Amino acid sequence: MALLLARAMRKGQMPLADLCDRIERAAPSLAEARPSRRRHPLIAELTDWFRVSGEGHFWGTHYSFTAKPSPRTMDLIGESTARTLVFNALLPAALLRARHEKNDRLEEAARRLYGLIPPLPPNHITQFMTRRLFGTAGPGAGLFTTERRQQALFQIFHHCCQAEERHCDACYYFRPD
């Protein structure tokens, strides 16, 4: 994150203000956009802002202090992590800023963008929750077309499945195969 801030400040940018301005300027195109596997150009732009190449950095070629250097340079912040930062850090901050400044246009643009971010690839939690909620042959997988919807699976998992007082037999979401 320090690299991102330093890079922005060298360009004379204030990161949050600049990124919020980009979101607000995109409001007209966001109003017409629909969720799809193809990313909205603003999502790509914001994701690219957060990406950090490993070129020229120790961690770009090492997994640990004692590991041999990798022949391939790795990104310090890759695309999926950058998209997660947009979804979980930038958009909530933009929404908070919009509310603080009573900026309805920025608030609506941030909300629209929030619903357009495609889901990350499935992981063990999303696969487990899809099976639990919809069974193995259920229609559930087709419902999770945005990262916002996929985050709902994480919320249910952490609220219900990891709660000490609740087990699958007592869960109101559980659907046996």
mmCIF file of C-alpha atoms in Angstrom:
data_model
loop_
_atom_site.group_PDB
_atom_site.id
_atom_site.type_symbol
_atom_site.label_atom_id
_atom_site.label_comp_id
_atom_site.label_asym_id
_atom_site.label_seq_id
_atom_site.Cartn_x
_atom_site.Cartn_y
_atom_site.Cartn_z
ATOM 1 C CA MET A 1 0.000 0.000 0.000
ATOM 2 C CA ALA A 2 2.911 2.312 0.698
ATOM 3 C CA LEU A 3 4.076 1.845 -2.895
ATOM 4 C CA LEU A 4 0.623 2.794 -4.176
ATOM 5 C CA LEU A 5 0.473 5.932 -2.071
ATOM 6 C CA ALA A 6 4.015 6.963 -2.987
ATOM 7 C CA ARG A 7 3.339 6.392 -6.686
ATOM 8 C CA ALA A 8 0.187 8.527 -6.547
ATOM 9 C CA MET A 9 1.757 11.310 -4.537
ATOM 10 C CA ARG A 10 4.747 11.501 -6.916
ATOM 11 C CA LYS A 11 2.186 12.268 -9.614
ATOM 12 C CA GLY A 12 0.681 14.983 -7.405
ATOM 13 C CA GLN A 13 -2.496 12.981 -6.774
ATOM 14 C CA MET A 14 -4.475 12.539 -3.611
ATOM 15 C CA PRO A 15 -5.475 8.885 -4.042
ATOM 16 C CA LEU A 16 -8.981 8.839 -2.563
ATOM 17 C CA ALA A 17 -9.985 12.173 -4.080
ATOM 18 C CA ASP A 18 -8.650 11.178 -7.504
ATOM 19 C CA LEU A 19 -10.311 7.756 -7.462
ATOM 20 C CA CYS A 20 -13.628 9.225 -6.254
ATOM 21 C CA ASP A 21 -13.464 11.799 -9.059
ATOM 22 C CA ARG A 22 -13.012 8.972 -11.575
ATOM 23 C CA ILE A 23 -16.027 7.143 -10.159
ATOM 24 C CA GLU A 24 -18.164 10.281 -10.221
ATOM 25 C CA ARG A 25 -17.147 11.150 -13.814
ATOM 26 C CA ALA A 26 -18.209 7.654 -14.892
ATOM 27 C CA ALA A 27 -21.738 8.089 -13.471
ATOM 28 C CA PRO A 28 -23.437 8.403 -16.912
ATOM 29 C CA SER A 29 -21.921 5.159 -18.234
ATOM 30 C CA LEU A 30 -22.626 3.361 -14.943
ATOM 31 C CA ALA A 31 -26.311 4.298 -15.095
ATOM 32 C CA GLU A 32 -26.742 2.171 -18.242
ATOM 33 C CA ALA A 33 -24.354 -0.659 -17.314
ATOM 34 C CA ARG A 34 -25.534 -4.168 -16.470
ATOM 35 C CA PRO A 35 -23.610 -6.902 -14.619
ATOM 36 C CA SER A 36 -21.724 -9.198 -16.972
ATOM 37 C CA ARG A 37 -18.536 -11.237 -17.154
ATOM 38 C CA ARG A 38 -16.995 -8.424 -19.191
ATOM 39 C CA ARG A 39 -15.737 -5.782 -16.840
ATOM 40 C CA HIS A 40 -16.919 -2.206 -17.068
ATOM 41 C CA PRO A 41 -13.943 -0.062 -18.215
ATOM 42 C CA LEU A 42 -13.931 1.801 -14.888
ATOM 43 C CA ILE A 43 -13.530 -1.471 -12.971
ATOM 44 C CA ALA A 44 -10.492 -2.275 -15.115
ATOM 45 C CA GLU A 45 -9.087 1.233 -14.585
ATOM 46 C CA LEU A 46 -9.533 1.144 -10.802
ATOM 47 C CA THR A 47 -8.169 -2.394 -10.586
ATOM 48 C CA ASP A 48 -5.108 -1.379 -12.596
ATOM 49 C CA TRP A 49 -4.552 1.558 -10.233
ATOM 50 C CA PHE A 50 -4.122 -0.875 -7.328
ATOM 51 C CA ARG A 51 -1.893 -3.353 -9.165
ATOM 52 C CA VAL A 52 1.808 -3.316 -8.296
ATOM 53 C CA SER A 53 4.388 -5.099 -10.417
ATOM 54 C CA GLY A 54 7.095 -7.053 -8.648
ATOM 55 C CA GLU A 55 9.688 -5.915 -11.168
ATOM 56 C CA GLY A 56 12.759 -4.617 -9.328
ATOM 57 C CA HIS A 57 11.480 -5.592 -5.862
ATOM 58 C CA PHE A 58 12.860 -8.359 -3.642
ATOM 59 C CA TRP A 59 9.368 -9.812 -3.097
ATOM 60 C CA GLY A 60 8.798 -9.906 -6.841
ATOM 61 C CA THR A 61 11.132 -12.897 -7.028
ATOM 62 C CA HIS A 62 11.027 -14.367 -3.492
ATOM 63 C CA TYR A 63 8.339 -16.195 -1.506
ATOM 64 C CA SER A 64 10.256 -15.798 1.754
ATOM 65 C CA PHE A 65 13.548 -14.395 3.047
ATOM 66 C CA THR A 66 15.262 -17.772 2.687
ATOM 67 C CA ALA A 67 13.705 -18.948 -0.584
ATOM 68 C CA LYS A 68 15.690 -19.133 -3.783
ATOM 69 C CA PRO A 69 14.753 -16.428 -6.275
ATOM 70 C CA SER A 70 11.941 -17.386 -8.609
ATOM 71 C CA PRO A 71 12.826 -17.343 -12.311
ATOM 72 C CA ARG A 72 9.534 -15.555 -12.945
ATOM 73 C CA THR A 73 8.728 -12.124 -11.509
ATOM 74 C CA MET A 74 5.483 -12.074 -9.533
ATOM 75 C CA ASP A 75 3.191 -9.101 -9.017
ATOM 76 C CA LEU A 76 3.206 -7.688 -5.513
ATOM 77 C CA ILE A 77 -0.488 -6.910 -5.910
ATOM 78 C CA GLY A 78 -2.089 -8.909 -8.710
ATOM 79 C CA GLU A 79 -5.427 -8.490 -10.439
ATOM 80 C CA SER A 80 -7.620 -10.472 -8.035
ATOM 81 C CA THR A 81 -6.154 -8.761 -4.958
ATOM 82 C CA ALA A 82 -6.478 -5.374 -6.654
ATOM 83 C CA ARG A 83 -10.118 -6.068 -7.499
ATOM 84 C CA THR A 84 -10.720 -7.124 -3.897
ATOM 85 C CA LEU A 85 -9.203 -3.812 -2.740
ATOM 86 C CA VAL A 86 -11.529 -1.912 -5.068
ATOM 87 C CA PHE A 87 -14.533 -3.851 -3.761
ATOM 88 C CA ASN A 88 -13.705 -3.981 -0.045
ATOM 89 C CA ALA A 89 -11.754 -0.741 0.489
ATOM 90 C CA LEU A 90 -12.183 1.838 -2.270
ATOM 91 C CA LEU A 91 -15.925 1.579 -2.874
ATOM 92 C CA PRO A 92 -16.866 1.689 0.832
ATOM 93 C CA ALA A 93 -14.518 4.688 1.250
ATOM 94 C CA ALA A 94 -16.078 6.387 -1.794
ATOM 95 C CA LEU A 95 -19.554 5.757 -0.402
ATOM 96 C CA LEU A 96 -18.534 7.168 2.978
ATOM 97 C CA ARG A 97 -17.039 10.239 1.299
ATOM 98 C CA ALA A 98 -20.180 10.724 -0.799
ATOM 99 C CA ARG A 99 -22.396 10.617 2.281
ATOM 100 C CA HIS A 100 -20.104 12.934 4.234
ATOM 101 C CA GLU A 101 -20.092 15.478 1.386
ATOM 102 C CA LYS A 102 -23.779 14.863 0.558
ATOM 103 C CA ASN A 103 -22.709 14.031 -3.002
ATOM 104 C CA ASP A 104 -25.644 12.068 -4.444
ATOM 105 C CA ARG A 105 -23.979 11.576 -7.828
ATOM 106 C CA LEU A 106 -20.872 9.944 -6.315
ATOM 107 C CA GLU A 107 -23.020 7.843 -3.974
ATOM 108 C CA GLU A 108 -25.149 6.505 -6.821
ATOM 109 C CA ALA A 109 -22.088 5.864 -9.014
ATOM 110 C CA ALA A 110 -20.334 3.967 -6.193
ATOM 111 C CA ARG A 111 -23.467 1.877 -5.558
ATOM 112 C CA ARG A 112 -23.851 1.073 -9.261
ATOM 113 C CA LEU A 113 -20.187 0.148 -9.587
ATOM 114 C CA TYR A 114 -20.456 -2.027 -6.469
ATOM 115 C CA GLY A 115 -23.102 -4.135 -8.212
ATOM 116 C CA LEU A 116 -21.118 -4.461 -11.449
ATOM 117 C CA ILE A 117 -17.932 -6.082 -10.183
ATOM 118 C CA PRO A 118 -17.773 -9.661 -11.483
ATOM 119 C CA PRO A 119 -17.202 -12.410 -8.928
ATOM 120 C CA LEU A 120 -13.775 -13.717 -8.139
ATOM 121 C CA PRO A 121 -13.151 -17.364 -9.019
ATOM 122 C CA PRO A 122 -14.973 -19.789 -6.681
ATOM 123 C CA ASN A 123 -13.137 -20.889 -3.557
ATOM 124 C CA HIS A 124 -13.820 -23.500 -0.882
ATOM 125 C CA ILE A 125 -16.245 -21.243 1.019
ATOM 126 C CA THR A 126 -18.324 -20.225 -2.000
ATOM 127 C CA GLN A 127 -18.429 -23.810 -3.271
ATOM 128 C CA PHE A 128 -19.414 -25.145 0.165
ATOM 129 C CA MET A 129 -22.121 -22.516 0.619
ATOM 130 C CA THR A 130 -23.559 -23.028 -2.875
ATOM 131 C CA ARG A 131 -23.846 -26.778 -2.169
ATOM 132 C CA ARG A 132 -25.330 -26.139 1.293
ATOM 133 C CA LEU A 133 -27.902 -23.623 0.103
ATOM 134 C CA PHE A 134 -28.884 -25.145 -3.232
ATOM 135 C CA GLY A 135 -27.729 -28.778 -3.195
ATOM 136 C CA THR A 136 -25.458 -30.350 -5.791
ATOM 137 C CA ALA A 137 -27.958 -30.065 -8.647
ATOM 138 C CA GLY A 138 -29.499 -26.748 -7.608
ATOM 139 C CA PRO A 139 -29.639 -23.557 -9.622
ATOM 140 C CA GLY A 140 -27.562 -21.622 -7.099
ATOM 141 C CA ALA A 141 -24.331 -21.193 -9.023
ATOM 142 C CA GLY A 142 -26.086 -19.078 -11.625
ATOM 143 C CA LEU A 143 -27.158 -16.577 -8.976
ATOM 144 C CA PHE A 144 -23.655 -15.460 -8.064
ATOM 145 C CA THR A 145 -22.889 -13.267 -11.047
ATOM 146 C CA THR A 146 -21.381 -10.361 -9.101
ATOM 147 C CA GLU A 147 -18.861 -10.027 -6.313
ATOM 148 C CA ARG A 148 -21.572 -8.383 -4.179
ATOM 149 C CA ARG A 149 -23.684 -11.541 -4.321
ATOM 150 C CA GLN A 150 -20.669 -13.751 -3.721
ATOM 151 C CA GLN A 151 -19.884 -11.707 -0.598
ATOM 152 C CA ALA A 152 -23.324 -12.672 0.724
ATOM 153 C CA LEU A 153 -22.134 -16.289 0.818
ATOM 154 C CA PHE A 154 -19.186 -15.241 2.975
ATOM 155 C CA GLN A 155 -21.510 -13.322 5.299
ATOM 156 C CA ILE A 156 -23.836 -16.298 5.754
ATOM 157 C CA PHE A 157 -20.864 -18.646 6.198
ATOM 158 C CA HIS A 158 -19.199 -16.510 8.876
ATOM 159 C CA HIS A 159 -22.467 -15.649 10.611
ATOM 160 C CA CYS A 160 -24.021 -19.126 10.612
ATOM 161 C CA CYS A 161 -21.552 -21.861 9.719
ATOM 162 C CA GLN A 162 -18.740 -20.678 11.965
ATOM 163 C CA ALA A 163 -20.987 -19.627 14.840
ATOM 164 C CA GLU A 164 -20.439 -21.826 17.869
ATOM 165 C CA GLU A 165 -24.131 -22.083 18.731
ATOM 166 C CA ARG A 166 -25.357 -23.171 15.305
ATOM 167 C CA HIS A 167 -24.765 -26.455 13.503
ATOM 168 C CA CYS A 168 -25.936 -27.620 10.086
ATOM 169 C CA ASP A 169 -28.808 -29.624 11.575
ATOM 170 C CA ALA A 170 -30.233 -26.481 13.198
ATOM 171 C CA CYS A 171 -29.420 -24.081 10.362
ATOM 172 C CA TYR A 172 -32.358 -22.364 8.699
ATOM 173 C CA TYR A 173 -30.370 -22.104 5.434
ATOM 174 C CA PHE A 174 -29.312 -25.749 5.177
ATOM 175 C CA ARG A 175 -30.677 -27.775 2.298
ATOM 176 C CA PRO A 176 -29.671 -31.452 2.304
ATOM 177 C CA ASP A 177 -28.648 -33.037 -0.998
#
